[in-house]
Short mmCIF file of C-alpha atoms in Angstrom, two decimals:
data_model
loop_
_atom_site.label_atom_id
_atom_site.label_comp_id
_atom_site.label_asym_id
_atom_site.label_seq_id
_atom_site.Cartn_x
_atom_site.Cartn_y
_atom_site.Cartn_z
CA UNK V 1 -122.50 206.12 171.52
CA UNK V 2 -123.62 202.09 171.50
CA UNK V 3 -126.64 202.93 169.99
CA UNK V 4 -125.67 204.84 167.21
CA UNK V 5 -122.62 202.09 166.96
CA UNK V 6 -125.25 199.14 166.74
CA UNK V 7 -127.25 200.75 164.31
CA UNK V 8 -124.41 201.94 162.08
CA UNK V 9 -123.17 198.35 162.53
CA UNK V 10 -126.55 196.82 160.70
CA UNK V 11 -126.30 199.08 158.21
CA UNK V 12 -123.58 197.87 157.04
CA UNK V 13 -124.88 194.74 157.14
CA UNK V 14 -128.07 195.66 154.66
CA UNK V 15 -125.55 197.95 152.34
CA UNK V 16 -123.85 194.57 151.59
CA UNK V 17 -126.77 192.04 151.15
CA UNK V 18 -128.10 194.86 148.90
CA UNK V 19 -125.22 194.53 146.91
CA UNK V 20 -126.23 190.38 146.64
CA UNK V 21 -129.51 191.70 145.29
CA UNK V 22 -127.55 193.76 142.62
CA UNK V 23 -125.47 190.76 142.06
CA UNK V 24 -128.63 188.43 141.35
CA UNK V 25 -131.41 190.78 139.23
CA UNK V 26 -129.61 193.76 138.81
CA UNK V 27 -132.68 195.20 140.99
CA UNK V 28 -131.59 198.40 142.56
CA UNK V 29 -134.84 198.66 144.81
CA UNK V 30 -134.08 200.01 148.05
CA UNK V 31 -130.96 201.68 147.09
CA UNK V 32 -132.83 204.98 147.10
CA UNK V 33 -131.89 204.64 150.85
CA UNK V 34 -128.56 202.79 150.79
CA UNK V 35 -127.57 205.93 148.44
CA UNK V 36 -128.62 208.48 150.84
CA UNK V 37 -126.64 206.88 154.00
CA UNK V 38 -123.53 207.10 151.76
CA UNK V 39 -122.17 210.13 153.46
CA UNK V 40 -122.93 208.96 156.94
CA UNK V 41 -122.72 205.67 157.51
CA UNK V 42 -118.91 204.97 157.72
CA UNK V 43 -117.99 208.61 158.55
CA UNK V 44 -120.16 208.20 162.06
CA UNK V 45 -118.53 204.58 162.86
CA UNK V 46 -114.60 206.51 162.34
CA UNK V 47 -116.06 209.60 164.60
CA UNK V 48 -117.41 207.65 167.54
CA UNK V 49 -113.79 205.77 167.31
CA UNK V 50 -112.11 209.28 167.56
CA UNK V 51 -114.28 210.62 170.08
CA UNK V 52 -112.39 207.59 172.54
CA UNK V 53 -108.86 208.58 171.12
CA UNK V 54 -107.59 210.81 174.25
CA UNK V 55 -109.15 208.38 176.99
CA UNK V 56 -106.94 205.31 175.54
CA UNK V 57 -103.71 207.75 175.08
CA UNK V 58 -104.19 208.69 178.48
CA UNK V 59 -103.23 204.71 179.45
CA UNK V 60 -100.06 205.42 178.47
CA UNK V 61 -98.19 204.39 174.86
CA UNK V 62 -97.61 200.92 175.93
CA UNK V 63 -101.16 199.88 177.26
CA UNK V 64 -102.47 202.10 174.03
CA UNK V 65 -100.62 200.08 171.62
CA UNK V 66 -101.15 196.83 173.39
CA UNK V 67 -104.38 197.80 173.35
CA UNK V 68 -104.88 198.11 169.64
CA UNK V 69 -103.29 195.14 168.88
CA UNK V 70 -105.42 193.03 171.06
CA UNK V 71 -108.58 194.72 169.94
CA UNK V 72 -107.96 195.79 166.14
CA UNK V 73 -104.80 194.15 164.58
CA UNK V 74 -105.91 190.58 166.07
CA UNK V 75 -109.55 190.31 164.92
CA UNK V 76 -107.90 191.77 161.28
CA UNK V 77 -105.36 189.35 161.31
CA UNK V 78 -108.03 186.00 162.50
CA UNK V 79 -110.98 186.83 159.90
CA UNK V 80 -108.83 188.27 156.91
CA UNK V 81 -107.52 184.36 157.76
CA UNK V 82 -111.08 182.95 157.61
CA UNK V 83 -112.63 185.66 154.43
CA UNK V 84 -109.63 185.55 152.55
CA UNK V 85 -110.74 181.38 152.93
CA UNK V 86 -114.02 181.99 152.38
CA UNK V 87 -114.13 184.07 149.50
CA UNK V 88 -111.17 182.74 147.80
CA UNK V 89 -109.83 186.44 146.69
CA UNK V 90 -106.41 186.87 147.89
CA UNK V 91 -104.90 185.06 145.01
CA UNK V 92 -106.00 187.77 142.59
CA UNK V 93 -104.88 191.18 143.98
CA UNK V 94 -103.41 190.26 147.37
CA UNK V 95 -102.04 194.11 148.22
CA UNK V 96 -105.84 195.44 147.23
CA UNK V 97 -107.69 192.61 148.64
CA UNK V 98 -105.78 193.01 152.07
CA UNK V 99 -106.16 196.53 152.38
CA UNK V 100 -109.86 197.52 150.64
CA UNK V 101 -110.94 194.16 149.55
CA UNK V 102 -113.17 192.92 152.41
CA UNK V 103 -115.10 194.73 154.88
CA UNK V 104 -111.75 194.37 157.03
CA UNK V 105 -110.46 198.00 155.30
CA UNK V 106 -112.49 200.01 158.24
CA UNK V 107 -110.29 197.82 161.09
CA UNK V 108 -107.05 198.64 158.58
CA UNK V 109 -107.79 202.46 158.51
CA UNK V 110 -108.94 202.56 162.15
CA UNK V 111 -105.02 200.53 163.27
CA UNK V 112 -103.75 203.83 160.70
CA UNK V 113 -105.18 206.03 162.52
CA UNK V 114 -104.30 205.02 166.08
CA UNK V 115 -100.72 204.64 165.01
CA UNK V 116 -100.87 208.50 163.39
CA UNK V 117 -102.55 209.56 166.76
CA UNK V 118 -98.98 207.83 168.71
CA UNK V 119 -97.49 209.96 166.27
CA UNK V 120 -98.79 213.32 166.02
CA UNK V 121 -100.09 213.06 170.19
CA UNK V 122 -98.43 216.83 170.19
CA UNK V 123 -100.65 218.03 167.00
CA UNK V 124 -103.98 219.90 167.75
CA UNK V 125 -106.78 216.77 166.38
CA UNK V 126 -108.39 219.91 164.60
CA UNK V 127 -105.18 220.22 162.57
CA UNK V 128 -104.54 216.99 161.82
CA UNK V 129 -108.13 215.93 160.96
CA UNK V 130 -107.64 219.23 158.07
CA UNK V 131 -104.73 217.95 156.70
CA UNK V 132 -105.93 214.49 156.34
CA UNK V 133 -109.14 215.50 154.50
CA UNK V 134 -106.92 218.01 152.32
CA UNK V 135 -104.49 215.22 151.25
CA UNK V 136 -107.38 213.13 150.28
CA UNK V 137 -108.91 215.93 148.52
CA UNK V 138 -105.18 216.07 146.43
CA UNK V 139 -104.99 212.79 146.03
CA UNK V 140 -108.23 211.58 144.87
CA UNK V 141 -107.82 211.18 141.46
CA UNK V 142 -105.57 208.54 141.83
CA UNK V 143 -108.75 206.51 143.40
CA UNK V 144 -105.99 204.12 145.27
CA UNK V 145 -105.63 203.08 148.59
CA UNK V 146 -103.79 205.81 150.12
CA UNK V 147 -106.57 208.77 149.20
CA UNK V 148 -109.68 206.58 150.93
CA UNK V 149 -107.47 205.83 154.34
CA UNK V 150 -106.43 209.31 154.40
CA UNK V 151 -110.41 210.39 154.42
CA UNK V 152 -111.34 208.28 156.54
CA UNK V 153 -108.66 208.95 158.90
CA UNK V 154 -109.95 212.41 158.92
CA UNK V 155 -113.26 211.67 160.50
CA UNK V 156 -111.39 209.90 163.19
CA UNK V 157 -109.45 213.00 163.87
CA UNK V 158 -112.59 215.14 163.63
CA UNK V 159 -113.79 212.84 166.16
CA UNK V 160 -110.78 213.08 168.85
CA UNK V 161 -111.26 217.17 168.31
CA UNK V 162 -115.18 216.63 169.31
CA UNK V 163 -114.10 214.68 172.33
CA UNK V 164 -114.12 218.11 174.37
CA UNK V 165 -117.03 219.58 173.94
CA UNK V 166 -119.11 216.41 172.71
CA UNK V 167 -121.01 216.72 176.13
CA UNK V 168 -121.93 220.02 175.66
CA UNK V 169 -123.33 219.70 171.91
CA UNK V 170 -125.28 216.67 173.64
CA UNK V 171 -127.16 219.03 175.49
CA UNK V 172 -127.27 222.00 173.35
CA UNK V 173 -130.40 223.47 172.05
CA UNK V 174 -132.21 222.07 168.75
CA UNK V 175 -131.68 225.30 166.39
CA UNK V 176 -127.88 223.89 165.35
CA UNK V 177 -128.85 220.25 165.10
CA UNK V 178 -131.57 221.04 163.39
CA UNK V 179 -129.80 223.06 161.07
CA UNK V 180 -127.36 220.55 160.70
CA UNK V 181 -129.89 218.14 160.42
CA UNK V 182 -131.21 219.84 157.54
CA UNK V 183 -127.57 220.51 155.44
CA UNK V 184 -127.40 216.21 156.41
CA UNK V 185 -130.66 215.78 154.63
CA UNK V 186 -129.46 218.24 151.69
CA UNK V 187 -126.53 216.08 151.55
CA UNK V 188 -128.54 212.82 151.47
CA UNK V 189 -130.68 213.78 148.76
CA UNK V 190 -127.89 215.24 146.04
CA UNK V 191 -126.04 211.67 147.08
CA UNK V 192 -129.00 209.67 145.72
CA UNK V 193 -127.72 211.41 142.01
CA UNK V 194 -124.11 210.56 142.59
CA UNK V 195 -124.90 207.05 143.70
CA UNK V 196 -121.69 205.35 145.52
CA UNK V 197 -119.75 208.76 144.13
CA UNK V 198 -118.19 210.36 147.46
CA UNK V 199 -116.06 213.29 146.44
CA UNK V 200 -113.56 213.73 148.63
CA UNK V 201 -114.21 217.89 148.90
CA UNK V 202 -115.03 220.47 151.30
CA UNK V 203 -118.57 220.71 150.80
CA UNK V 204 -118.50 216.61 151.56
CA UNK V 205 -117.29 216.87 154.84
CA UNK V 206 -119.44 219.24 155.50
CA UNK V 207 -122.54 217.66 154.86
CA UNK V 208 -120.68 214.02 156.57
CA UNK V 209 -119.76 216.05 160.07
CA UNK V 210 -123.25 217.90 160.00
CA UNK V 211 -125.22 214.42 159.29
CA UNK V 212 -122.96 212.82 162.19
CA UNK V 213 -123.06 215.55 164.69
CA UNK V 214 -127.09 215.29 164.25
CA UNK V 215 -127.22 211.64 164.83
CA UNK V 216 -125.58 212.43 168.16
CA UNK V 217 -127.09 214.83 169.38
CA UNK V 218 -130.81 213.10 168.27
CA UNK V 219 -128.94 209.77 170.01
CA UNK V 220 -128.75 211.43 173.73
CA UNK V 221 -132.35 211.67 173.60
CA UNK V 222 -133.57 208.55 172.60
CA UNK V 223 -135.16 207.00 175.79
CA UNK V 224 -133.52 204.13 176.70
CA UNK V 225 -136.57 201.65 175.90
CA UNK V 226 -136.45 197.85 175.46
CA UNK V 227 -135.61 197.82 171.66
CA UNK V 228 -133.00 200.99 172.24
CA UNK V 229 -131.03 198.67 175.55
CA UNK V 230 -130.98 196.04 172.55
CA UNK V 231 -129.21 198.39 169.84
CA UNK V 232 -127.01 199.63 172.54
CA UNK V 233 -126.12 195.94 173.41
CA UNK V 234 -125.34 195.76 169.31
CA UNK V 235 -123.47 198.71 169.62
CA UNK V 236 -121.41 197.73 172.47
CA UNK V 237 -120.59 194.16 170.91
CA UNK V 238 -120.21 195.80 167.47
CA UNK V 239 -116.84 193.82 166.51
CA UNK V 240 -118.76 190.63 166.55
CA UNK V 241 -121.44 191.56 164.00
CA UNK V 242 -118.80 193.78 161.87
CA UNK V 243 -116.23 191.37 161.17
CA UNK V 244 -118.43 187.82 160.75
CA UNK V 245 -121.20 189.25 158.80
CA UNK V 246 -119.17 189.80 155.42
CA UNK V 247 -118.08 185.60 155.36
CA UNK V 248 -121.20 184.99 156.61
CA UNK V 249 -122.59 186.25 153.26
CA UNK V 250 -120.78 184.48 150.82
CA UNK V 251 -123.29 181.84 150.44
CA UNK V 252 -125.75 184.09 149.42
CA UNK V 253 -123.11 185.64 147.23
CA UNK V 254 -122.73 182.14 145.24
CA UNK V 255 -126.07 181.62 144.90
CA UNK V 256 -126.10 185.43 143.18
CA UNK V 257 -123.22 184.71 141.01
CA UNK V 258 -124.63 181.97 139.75
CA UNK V 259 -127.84 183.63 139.00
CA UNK V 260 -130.25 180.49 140.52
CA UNK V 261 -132.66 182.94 142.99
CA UNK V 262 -133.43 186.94 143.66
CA UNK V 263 -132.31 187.75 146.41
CA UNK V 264 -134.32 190.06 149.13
CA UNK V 265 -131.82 192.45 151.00
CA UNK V 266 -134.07 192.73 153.95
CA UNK V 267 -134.39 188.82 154.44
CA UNK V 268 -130.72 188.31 153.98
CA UNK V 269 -129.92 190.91 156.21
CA UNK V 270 -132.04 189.54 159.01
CA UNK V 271 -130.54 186.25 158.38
CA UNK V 272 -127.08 187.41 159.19
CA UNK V 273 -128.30 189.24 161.72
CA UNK V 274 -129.66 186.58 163.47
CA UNK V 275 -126.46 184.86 163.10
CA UNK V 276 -124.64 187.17 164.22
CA UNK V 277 -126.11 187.84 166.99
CA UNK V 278 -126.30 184.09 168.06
CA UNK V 279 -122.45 184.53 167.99
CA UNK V 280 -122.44 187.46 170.28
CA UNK V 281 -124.24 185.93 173.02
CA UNK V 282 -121.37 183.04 172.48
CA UNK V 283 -118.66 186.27 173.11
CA UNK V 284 -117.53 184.90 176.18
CA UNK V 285 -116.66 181.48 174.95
CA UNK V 286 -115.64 182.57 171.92
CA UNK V 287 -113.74 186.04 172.93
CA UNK V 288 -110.40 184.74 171.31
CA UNK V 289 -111.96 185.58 167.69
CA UNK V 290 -112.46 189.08 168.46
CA UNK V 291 -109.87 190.27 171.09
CA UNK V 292 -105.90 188.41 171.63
CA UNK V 293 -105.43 186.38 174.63
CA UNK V 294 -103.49 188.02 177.45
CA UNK V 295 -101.45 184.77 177.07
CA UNK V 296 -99.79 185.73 180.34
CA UNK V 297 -102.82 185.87 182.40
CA UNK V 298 -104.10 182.62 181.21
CA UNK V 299 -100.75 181.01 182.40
CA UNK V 300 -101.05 182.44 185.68
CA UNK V 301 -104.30 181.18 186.04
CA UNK V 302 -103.86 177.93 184.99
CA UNK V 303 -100.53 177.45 187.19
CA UNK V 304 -102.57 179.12 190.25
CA UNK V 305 -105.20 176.45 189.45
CA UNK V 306 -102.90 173.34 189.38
CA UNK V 307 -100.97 174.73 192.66
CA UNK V 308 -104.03 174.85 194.55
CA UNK V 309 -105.02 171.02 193.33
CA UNK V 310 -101.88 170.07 194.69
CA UNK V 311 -102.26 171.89 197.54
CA UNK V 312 -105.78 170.24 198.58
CA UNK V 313 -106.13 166.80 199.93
CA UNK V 314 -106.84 164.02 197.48
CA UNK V 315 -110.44 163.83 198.84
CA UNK V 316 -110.98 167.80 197.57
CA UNK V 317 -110.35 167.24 193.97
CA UNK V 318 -112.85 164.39 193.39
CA UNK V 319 -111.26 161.29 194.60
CA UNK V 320 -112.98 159.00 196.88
CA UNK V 321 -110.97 157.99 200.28
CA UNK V 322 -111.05 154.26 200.68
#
């Protein structure tokens, strides 16, 4: 699941210094590719969040929603703080820019989601994941908010009804994945014609789910070389590269706008890579950006740490004794 997470995760990263390319030459090199991961890319990052959805009910509904606001509705909250600063776009739409204006919509829809889940706990996921993706399908001429969060939703649903029997389609035989793998690749290709087009229609989720359950199957039996431990270390630290990579753009993005340079996708992604992962090895000094304090701990800990001081002689806590 990490590896397929950390790859996902860059990406994402390339899809949006591609679109600084765009922005600067109106060069659509390379988007043969970004095209064809259309159907996949975001679709496998809401799955592998649903395939965890009956572990963190299990915890209980208030460890599950204390959970999600430490781990999705704080990190929202702290960088829509720092991109909305960044950027300089909340002034404009503020409703559109908070909920699909930054990179910060896939955090929005996955809070959504886990607050349906609380919700409908008593609802098959196969059921629910239907009815998402046939709401979407209603309501997609409207091209809003509400028709995008209800698709996306659905692959996290999807996901949760995987959970199961994901172990056993790990280690099935290759004639489904590779027929999947093969409706995926059908899919892929007819996307490169519709561009950034997703419909939001049967034969879509169909090609998504088939394109996703591939990946994970192929994933399992990756060995677990130097390079892979690496993307799985991505993968597993995923919130770090997701959330700072869009701000981390914008200079690039000015430079664009102002038309002064081309702009090479591939050495702007590895750029922000690099970055980015500079700030994940900084994770543990820095893990107040990405997950909320357990304020209550830390005041345990710090009034366990000044009893013991004054519970040690003077000479333990670094004064000399005459």
């Amino acid at each position: 699941m990490d590896l397929l997470r950390g790859a996902v995760v860059i990406l994402v990263v390339v899809y949006h210094a591609a679109h600084l390319q765009l922005l600067s030459s109106g060069d659509r090199g390379g988007w043969t590719v970004v095209y064809a991961l259309m159907p996949f890319r975001m679709p496998t990052l809401l799955v592998l969040s649903g395939l965890l959805l009956e572990n963190s009910l299990a915890k209980g509904t208030g460890r599950f929603v204390m959970g999600k606001v430490r781990g999705i509705l704080w990190p929202w909250v702290i960088w829509m703080a720092i991109t909305s600063i960044v950027l300089r776009g909340l002034n404009e739409d503020p409703i559109g820019y908070i909920a699909i204006g930054t990179h910060l919509w896939f955090l929005a829809v996955l809070a959504c989601a886990y607050a349906l889940a609380l919700v409908l706990r008593s609802v098959p996921n196969t059921w629910s994941a239907a009815a998402l993706f046939v709401l979407a399908g209603l309501l997609q001429a409207s091209h809003g908010i509400i028709p995008l969060y209800l698709w996306f939703a659905g692959f996290f649903f999807a996901g949760a009804a995987l959970s199961p029997v994901i172990v056993q389609w790990q280690r099935a035989q290759p004639i489904w994945p590779i027929v999947l793998s093969v409706i995926g690749l059908v899919g892929a290709v007819r996307q490169v014609g519709q561009r950034t087009v997703v419909t939001y229609w049967p034969d879509q989720i169909v090609v998504s789910l088939a394109g996703v359950l591939s990946l994970l199957w192929v994933a399992h039996r990756i060995p677990r070389l130097a390079p892979i431990r690496a993307l799985e270390w991505v993968g597993r630290n995923s919130i770090v590269t997701y959330v700072s990579h869009f701000p981390l753009l914008a200079p690039g993005g000015v430079v664009a706008m102002m038309g002064l340079a081309g702009i090479s996708p591939a050495a702007t992604s590895a750029g922000v890579l690099s970055v980015c992962i500079g700030l994940t090895y900084l994770r543990p000094w820095t893990e107040w950006l990405y997950t909320m304090p357990r304020w209550r701990r830390l005041r345990c800990r710090r009034s366990l740490s000044g009893q013991s001081k004054r519970d040690l002689p003077v000479s333990s806590v670094g004064h000399r004794q005459a």
